[in-house]
PDB file of C-alpha atoms in Angstrom:
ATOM      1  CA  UNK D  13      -9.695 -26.948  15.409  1.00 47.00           C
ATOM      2  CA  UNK D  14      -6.781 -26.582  12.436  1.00 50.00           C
ATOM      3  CA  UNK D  15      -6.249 -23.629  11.141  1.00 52.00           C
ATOM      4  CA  UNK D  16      -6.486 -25.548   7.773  1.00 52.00           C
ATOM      5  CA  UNK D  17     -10.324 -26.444   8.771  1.00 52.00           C
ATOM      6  CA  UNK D  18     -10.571 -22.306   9.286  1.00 52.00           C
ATOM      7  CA  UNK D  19      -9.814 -21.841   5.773  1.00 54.00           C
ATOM      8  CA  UNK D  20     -12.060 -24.693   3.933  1.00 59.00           C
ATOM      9  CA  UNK D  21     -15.006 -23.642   5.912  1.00 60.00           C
ATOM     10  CA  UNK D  22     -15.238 -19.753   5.740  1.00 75.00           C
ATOM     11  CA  UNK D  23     -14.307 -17.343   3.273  1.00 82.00           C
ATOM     12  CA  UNK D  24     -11.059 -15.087   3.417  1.00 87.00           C
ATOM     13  CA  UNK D  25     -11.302 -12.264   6.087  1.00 91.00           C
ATOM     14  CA  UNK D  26      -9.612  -9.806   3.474  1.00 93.00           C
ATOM     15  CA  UNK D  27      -8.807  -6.265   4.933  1.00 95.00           C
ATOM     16  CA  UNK D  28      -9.882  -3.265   2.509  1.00 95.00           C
ATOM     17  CA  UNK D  29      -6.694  -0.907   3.824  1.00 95.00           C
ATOM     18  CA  UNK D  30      -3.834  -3.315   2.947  1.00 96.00           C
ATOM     19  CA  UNK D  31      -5.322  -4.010  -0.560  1.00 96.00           C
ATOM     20  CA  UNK D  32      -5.107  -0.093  -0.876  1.00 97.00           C
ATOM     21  CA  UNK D  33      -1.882   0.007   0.494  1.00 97.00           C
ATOM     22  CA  UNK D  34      -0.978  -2.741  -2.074  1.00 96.00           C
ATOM     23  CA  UNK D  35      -2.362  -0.855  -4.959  1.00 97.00           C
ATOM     24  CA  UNK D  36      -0.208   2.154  -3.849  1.00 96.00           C
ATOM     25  CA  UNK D  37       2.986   0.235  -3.655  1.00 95.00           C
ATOM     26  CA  UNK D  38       2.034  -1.598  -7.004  1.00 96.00           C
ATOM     27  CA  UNK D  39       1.327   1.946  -8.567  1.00 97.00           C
ATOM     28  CA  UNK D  40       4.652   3.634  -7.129  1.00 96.00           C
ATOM     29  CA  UNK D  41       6.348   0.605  -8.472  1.00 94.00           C
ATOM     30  CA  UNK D  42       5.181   0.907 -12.063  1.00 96.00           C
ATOM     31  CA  UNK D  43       5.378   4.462 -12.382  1.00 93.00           C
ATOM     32  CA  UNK D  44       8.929   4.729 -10.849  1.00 91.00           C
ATOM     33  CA  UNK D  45       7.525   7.400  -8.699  1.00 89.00           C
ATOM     34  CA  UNK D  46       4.352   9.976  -8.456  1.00 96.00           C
ATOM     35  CA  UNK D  47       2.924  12.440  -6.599  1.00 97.00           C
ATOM     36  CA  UNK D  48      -0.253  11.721  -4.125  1.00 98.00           C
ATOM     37  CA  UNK D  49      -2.516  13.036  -7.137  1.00 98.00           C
ATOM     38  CA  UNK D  50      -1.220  10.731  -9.478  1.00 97.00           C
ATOM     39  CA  UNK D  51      -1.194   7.922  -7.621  1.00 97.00           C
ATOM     40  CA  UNK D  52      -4.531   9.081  -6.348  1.00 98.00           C
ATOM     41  CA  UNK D  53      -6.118   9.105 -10.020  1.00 97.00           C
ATOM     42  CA  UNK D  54      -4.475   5.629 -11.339  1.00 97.00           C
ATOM     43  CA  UNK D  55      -5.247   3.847  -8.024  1.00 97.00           C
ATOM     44  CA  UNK D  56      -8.817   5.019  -8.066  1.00 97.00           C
ATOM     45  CA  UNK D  57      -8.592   5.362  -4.071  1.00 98.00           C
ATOM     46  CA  UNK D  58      -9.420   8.894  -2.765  1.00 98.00           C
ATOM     47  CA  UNK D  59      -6.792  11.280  -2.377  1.00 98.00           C
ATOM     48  CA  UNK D  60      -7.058  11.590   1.275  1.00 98.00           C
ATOM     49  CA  UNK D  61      -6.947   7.977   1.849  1.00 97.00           C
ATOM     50  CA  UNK D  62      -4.071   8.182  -0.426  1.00 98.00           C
ATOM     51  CA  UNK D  63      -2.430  10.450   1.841  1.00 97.00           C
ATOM     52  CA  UNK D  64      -3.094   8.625   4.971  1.00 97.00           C
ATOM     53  CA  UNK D  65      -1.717   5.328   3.174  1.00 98.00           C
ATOM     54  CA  UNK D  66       1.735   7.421   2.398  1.00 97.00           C
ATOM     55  CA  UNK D  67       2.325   8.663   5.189  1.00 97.00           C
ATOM     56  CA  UNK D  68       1.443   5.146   7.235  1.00 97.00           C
ATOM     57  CA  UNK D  69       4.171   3.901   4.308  1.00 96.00           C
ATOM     58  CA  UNK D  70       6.446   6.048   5.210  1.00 96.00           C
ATOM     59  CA  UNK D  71       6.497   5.933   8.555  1.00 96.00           C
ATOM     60  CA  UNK D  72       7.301   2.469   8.206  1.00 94.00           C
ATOM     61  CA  UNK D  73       9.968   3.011   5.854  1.00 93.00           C
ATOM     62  CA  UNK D  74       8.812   1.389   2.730  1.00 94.00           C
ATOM     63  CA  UNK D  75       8.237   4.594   1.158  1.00 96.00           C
ATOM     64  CA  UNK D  76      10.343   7.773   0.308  1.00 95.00           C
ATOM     65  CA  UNK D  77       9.275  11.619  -0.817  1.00 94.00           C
ATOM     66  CA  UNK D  78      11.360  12.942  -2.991  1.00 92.00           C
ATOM     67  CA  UNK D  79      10.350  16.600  -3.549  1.00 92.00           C
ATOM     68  CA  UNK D  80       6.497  17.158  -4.392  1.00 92.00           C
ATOM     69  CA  UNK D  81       6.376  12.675  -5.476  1.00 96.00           C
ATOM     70  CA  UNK D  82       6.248   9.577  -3.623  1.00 97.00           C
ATOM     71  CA  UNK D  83       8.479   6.248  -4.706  1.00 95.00           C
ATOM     72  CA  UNK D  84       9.107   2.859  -2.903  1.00 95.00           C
ATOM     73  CA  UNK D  85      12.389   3.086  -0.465  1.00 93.00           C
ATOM     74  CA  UNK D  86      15.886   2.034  -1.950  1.00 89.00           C
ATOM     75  CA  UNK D  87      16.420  -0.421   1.238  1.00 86.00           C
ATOM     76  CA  UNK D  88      12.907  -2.203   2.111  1.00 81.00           C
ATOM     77  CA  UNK D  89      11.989  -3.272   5.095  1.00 81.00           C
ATOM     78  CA  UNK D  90      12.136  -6.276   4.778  1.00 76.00           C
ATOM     79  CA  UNK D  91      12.729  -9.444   6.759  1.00 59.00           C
ATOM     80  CA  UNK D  92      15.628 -11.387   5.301  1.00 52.00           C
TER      81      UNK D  92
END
């Protein structure tokens, strides 16, 4: 069985946590920059989730805290 089948016949398996982790990076990205509570409040996820989400972020480099706010690394992770 294709892995092409897989995807006509089922619906997407979509994983709640990386959407929320998305809509963090998404919010840090358009607001150049916030603290947990901010991001908390335009995000709409809860602020400990929030937390958790940073600090998983961070951990992983894709995320910086500069004093008291959160903002997206300067150097990504990323695979070039």
């Amino acid at each position: 069985m294709g892995t092409d089948r897989i995807h006509k016949d089922s619906t997407p398996t979509l994983i709640g946590s990386v959407q929320r982790a998305l809509r963090l990076v998404e919010a840090m990205y358009a607001e150049g920059g916030a603290t947990a509570k901010r991001l908390a409040r335009v995000t709409g996820i809860p602020l400990p989730t929030v937390y958790h989400l940073l600090r998983t972020l961070s951990h992983e480099g894709y995320v910086e805290r500069v004093g008291g706010s959160f903002r997206l690394a300067d150097d990504l992770p990323l695979a070039s």
